[in-house]
mmCIF file of C-alpha atoms in Angstrom:
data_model
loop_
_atom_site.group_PDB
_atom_site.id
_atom_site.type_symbol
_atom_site.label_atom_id
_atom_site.label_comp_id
_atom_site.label_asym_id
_atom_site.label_seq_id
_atom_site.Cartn_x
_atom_site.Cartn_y
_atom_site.Cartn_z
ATOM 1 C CA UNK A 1 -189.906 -56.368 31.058
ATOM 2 C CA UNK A 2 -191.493 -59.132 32.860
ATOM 3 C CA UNK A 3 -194.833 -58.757 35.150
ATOM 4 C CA UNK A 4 -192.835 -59.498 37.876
ATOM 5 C CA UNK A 5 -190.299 -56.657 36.991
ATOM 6 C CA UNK A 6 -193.064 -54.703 36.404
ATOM 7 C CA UNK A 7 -194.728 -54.929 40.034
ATOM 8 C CA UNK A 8 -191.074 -54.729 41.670
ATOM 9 C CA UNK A 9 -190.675 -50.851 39.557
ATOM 10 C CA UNK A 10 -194.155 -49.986 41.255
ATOM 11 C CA UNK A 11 -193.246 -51.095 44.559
ATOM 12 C CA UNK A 12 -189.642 -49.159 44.462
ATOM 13 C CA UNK A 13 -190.794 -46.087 42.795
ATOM 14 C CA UNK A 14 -193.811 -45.981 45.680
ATOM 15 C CA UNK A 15 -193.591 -43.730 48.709
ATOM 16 C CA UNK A 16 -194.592 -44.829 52.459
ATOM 17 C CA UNK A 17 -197.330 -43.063 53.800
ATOM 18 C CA UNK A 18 -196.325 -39.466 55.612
ATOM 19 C CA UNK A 19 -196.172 -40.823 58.821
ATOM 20 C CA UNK A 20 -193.275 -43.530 59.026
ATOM 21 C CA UNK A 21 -190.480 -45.028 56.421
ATOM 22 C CA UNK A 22 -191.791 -48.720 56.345
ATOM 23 C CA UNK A 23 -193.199 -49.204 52.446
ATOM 24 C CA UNK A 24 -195.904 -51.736 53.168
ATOM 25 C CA UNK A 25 -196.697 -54.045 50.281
ATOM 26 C CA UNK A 26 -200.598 -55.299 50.449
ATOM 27 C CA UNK A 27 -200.897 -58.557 48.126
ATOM 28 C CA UNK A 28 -204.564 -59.301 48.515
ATOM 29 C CA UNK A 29 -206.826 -61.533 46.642
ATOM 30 C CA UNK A 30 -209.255 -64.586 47.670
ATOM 31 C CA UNK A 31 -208.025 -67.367 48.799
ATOM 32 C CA UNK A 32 -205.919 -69.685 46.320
ATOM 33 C CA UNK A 33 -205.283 -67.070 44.066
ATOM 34 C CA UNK A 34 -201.817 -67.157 44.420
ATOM 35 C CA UNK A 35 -200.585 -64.458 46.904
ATOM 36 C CA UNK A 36 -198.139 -66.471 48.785
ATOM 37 C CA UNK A 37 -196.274 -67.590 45.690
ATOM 38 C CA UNK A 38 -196.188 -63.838 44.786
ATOM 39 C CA UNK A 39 -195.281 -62.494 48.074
ATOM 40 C CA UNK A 40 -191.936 -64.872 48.041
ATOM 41 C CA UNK A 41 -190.852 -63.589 44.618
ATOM 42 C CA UNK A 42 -191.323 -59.925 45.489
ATOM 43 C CA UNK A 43 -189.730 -60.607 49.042
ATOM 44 C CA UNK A 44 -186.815 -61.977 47.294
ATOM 45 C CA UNK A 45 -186.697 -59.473 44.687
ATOM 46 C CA UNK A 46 -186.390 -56.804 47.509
ATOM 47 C CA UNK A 47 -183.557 -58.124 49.604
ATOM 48 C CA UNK A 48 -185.712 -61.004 51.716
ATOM 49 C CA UNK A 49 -187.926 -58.477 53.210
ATOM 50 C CA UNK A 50 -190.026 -59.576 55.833
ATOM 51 C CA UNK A 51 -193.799 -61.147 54.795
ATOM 52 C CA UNK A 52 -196.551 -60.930 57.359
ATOM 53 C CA UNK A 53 -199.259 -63.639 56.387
ATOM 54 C CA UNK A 54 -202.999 -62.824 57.048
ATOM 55 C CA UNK A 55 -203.805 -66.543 57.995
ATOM 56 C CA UNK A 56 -201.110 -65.797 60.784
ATOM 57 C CA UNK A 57 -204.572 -63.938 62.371
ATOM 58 C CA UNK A 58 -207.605 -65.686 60.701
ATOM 59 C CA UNK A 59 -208.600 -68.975 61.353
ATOM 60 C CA UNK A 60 -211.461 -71.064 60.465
ATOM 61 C CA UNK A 61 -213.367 -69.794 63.147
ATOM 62 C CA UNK A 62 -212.828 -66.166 62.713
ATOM 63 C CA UNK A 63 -211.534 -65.994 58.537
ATOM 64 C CA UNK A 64 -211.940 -62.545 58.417
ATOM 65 C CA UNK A 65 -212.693 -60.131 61.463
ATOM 66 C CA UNK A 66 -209.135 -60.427 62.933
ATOM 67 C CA UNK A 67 -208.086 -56.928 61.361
ATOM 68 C CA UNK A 68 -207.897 -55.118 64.843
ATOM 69 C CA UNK A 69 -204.917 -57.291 65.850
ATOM 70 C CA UNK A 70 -203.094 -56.118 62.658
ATOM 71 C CA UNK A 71 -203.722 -52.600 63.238
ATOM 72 C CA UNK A 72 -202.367 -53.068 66.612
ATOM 73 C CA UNK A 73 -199.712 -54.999 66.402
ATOM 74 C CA UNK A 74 -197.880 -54.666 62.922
ATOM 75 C CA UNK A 75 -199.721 -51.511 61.343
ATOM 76 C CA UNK A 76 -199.507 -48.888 64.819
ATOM 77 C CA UNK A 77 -195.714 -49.721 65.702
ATOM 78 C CA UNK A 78 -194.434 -49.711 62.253
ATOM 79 C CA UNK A 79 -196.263 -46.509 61.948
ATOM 80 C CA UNK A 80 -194.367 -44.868 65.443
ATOM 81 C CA UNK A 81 -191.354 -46.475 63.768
ATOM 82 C CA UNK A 82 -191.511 -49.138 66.369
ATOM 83 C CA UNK A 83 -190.930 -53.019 65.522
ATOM 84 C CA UNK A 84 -194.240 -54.640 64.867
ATOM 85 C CA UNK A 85 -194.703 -57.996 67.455
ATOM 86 C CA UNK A 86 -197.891 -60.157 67.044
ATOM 87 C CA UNK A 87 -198.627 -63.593 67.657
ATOM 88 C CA UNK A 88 -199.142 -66.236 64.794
ATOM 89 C CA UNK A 89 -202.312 -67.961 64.971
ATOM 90 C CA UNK A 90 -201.037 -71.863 64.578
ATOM 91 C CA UNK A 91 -203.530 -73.750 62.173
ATOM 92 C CA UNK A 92 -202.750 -77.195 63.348
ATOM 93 C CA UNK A 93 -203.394 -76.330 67.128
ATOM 94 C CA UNK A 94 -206.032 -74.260 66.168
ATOM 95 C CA UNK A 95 -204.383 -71.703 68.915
ATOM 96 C CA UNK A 96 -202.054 -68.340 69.405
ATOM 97 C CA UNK A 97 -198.435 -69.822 69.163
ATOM 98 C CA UNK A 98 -195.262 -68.147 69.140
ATOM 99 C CA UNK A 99 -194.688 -64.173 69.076
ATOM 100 C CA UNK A 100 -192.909 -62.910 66.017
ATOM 101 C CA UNK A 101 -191.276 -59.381 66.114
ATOM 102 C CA UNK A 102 -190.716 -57.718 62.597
ATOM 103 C CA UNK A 103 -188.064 -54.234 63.057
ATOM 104 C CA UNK A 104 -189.046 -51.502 60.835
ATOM 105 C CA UNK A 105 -187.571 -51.425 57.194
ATOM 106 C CA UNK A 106 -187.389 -50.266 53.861
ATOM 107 C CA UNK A 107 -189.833 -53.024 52.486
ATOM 108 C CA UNK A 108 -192.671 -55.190 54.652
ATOM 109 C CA UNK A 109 -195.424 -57.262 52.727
ATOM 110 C CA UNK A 110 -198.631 -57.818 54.293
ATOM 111 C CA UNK A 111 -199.918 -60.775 51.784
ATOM 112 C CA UNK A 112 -203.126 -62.633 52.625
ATOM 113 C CA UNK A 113 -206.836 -62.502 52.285
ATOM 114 C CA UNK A 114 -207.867 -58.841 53.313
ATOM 115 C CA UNK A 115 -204.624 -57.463 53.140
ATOM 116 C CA UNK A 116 -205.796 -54.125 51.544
ATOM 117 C CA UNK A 117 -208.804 -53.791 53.586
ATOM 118 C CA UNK A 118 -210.416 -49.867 53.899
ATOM 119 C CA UNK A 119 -208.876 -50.499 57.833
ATOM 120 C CA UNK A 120 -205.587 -50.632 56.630
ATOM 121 C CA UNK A 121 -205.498 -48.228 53.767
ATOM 122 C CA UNK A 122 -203.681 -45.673 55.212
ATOM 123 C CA UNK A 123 -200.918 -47.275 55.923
ATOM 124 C CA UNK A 124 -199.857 -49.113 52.541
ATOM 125 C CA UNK A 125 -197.557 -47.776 49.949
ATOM 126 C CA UNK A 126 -198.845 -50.380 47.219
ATOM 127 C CA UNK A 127 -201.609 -52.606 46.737
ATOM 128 C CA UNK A 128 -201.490 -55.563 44.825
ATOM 129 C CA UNK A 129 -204.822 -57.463 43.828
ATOM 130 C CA UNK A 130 -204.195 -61.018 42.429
ATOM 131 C CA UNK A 131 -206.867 -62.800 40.661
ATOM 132 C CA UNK A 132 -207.702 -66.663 39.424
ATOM 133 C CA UNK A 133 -210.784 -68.616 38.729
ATOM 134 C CA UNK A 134 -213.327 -69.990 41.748
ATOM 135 C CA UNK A 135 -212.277 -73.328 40.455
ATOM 136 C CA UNK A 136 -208.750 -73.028 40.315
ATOM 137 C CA UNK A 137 -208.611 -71.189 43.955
ATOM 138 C CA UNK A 138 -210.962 -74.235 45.465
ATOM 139 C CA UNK A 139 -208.308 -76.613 43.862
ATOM 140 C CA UNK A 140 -205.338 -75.375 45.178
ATOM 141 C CA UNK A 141 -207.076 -74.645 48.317
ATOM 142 C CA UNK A 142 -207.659 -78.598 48.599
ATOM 143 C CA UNK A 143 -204.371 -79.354 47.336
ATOM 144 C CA UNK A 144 -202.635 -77.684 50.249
ATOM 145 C CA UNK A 145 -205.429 -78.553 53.500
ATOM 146 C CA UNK A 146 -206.897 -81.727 51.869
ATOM 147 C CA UNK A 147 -210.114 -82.942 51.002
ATOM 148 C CA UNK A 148 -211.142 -83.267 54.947
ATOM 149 C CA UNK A 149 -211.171 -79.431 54.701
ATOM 150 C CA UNK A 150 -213.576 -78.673 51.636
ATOM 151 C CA UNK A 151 -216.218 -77.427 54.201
ATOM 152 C CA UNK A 152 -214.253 -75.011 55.487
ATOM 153 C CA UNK A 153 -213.163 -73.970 51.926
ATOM 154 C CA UNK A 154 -216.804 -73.684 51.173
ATOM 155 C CA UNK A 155 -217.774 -71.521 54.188
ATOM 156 C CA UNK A 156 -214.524 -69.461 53.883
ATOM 157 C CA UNK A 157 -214.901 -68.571 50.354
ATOM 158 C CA UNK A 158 -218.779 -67.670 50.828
ATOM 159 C CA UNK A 159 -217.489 -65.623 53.734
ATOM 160 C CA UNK A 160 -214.653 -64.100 51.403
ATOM 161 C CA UNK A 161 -217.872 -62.872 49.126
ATOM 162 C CA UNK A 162 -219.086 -61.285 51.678
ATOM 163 C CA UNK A 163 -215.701 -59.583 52.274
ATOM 164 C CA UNK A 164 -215.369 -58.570 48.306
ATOM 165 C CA UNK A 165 -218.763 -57.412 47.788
ATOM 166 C CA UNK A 166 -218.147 -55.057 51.035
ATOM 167 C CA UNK A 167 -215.242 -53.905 49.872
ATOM 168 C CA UNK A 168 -214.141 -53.948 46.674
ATOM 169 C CA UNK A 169 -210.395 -54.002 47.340
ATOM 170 C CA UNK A 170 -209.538 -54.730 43.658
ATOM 171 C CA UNK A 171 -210.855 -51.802 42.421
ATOM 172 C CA UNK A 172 -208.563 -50.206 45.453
ATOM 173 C CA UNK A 173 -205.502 -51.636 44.014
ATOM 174 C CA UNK A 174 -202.523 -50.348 42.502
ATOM 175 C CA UNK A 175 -202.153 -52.725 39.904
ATOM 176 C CA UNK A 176 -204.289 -56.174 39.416
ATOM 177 C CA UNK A 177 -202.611 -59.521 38.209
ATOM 178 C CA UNK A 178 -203.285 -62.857 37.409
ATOM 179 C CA UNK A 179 -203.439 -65.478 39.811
ATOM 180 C CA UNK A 180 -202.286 -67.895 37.075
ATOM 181 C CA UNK A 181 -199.115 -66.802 35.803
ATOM 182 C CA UNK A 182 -196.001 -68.848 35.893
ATOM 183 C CA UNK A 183 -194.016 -66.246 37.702
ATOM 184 C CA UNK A 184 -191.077 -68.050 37.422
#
């Protein structure tokens, strides 16, 4: 059985918290580790369930302390069995954009940096840590926003210390995995 197969078995063999049917799926890790590759696999695996992206609240300005807007919008309505609505932060016009509404289901994946926080906790079925070298994170990271944005790598991944020293969410997780697998 693959790694892949192995995480999708966790995820259907979990059980929502008591309070509504949604199964959320956290796939945390720093940034570059390789969450959003993950998070399209498992979404795929279960049926094209809906992914909520973390850096659809951060931004550079404000990489981490955007939690409240999660809670509000995505985590408190899918908990009343509500549809979750937010607004995506847009990265190029460094602005709210567009609001996105998500209807309660079987499967929802909350993938991003902080994803598992303790403010969330109680209302994920599964927590996936993913991890991968500094190196190979800053890499990526420049591969994808360019070399224009290594200062804001370097500020967002002393900030996502911070964040890991605080909390610890790996040793929170279900299941860690490694950031540098060929999933497929």
């Amino acid at each position: 059985m693959s790694q892949l197969d192995q995480l999708i078995e966790l995820i259907e063999q979990s059980k929502p918290p008591a309070t509504f049917g949604t199964r959320i799926i956290a796939i945390d890790g720093l940034g570059g580790a390789g969450k959003t590759t993950l998070a399209a696999l498992i979404s795929v695996a279960l049926d094209d369930c809906a992914v909520i992206h973390t850096d659809d609240f951060a931004s550079w300005e404000n990489n981490l302390d955007w939690w409240q807007r999660v809670r509000e919008q995505v985590l408190e309505p899918l908990m009343a069995d509500m549809p979750a609505c937010y607004q995506r932060y847009d990265w190029l016009t460094r602005e709210l954009a567009e609001w996105i509404k998500v209807p309660p289901a079987e499967y929802l994946i909350l993938e991003g940096v902080a994803s598992s926080r303790h403010q969330f906790r109680d209302a994920l079925a599964v927590t996936i840590w993913v991890e991968a070298p500094r190196e190979e994170r800053l890499r990526r990271g420049l591969a994808r926003d360019g070399e224009e944005a290594r200062d804001y790598w370097m500020q967002w991944m002393r900030d996502e210390d911070r964040y890991f020293e605080s909390e610890r969410a790996d040793l929170h997780a279900d299941i860690v995995v490694d950031g540098l697998v060929a999933w497929s």
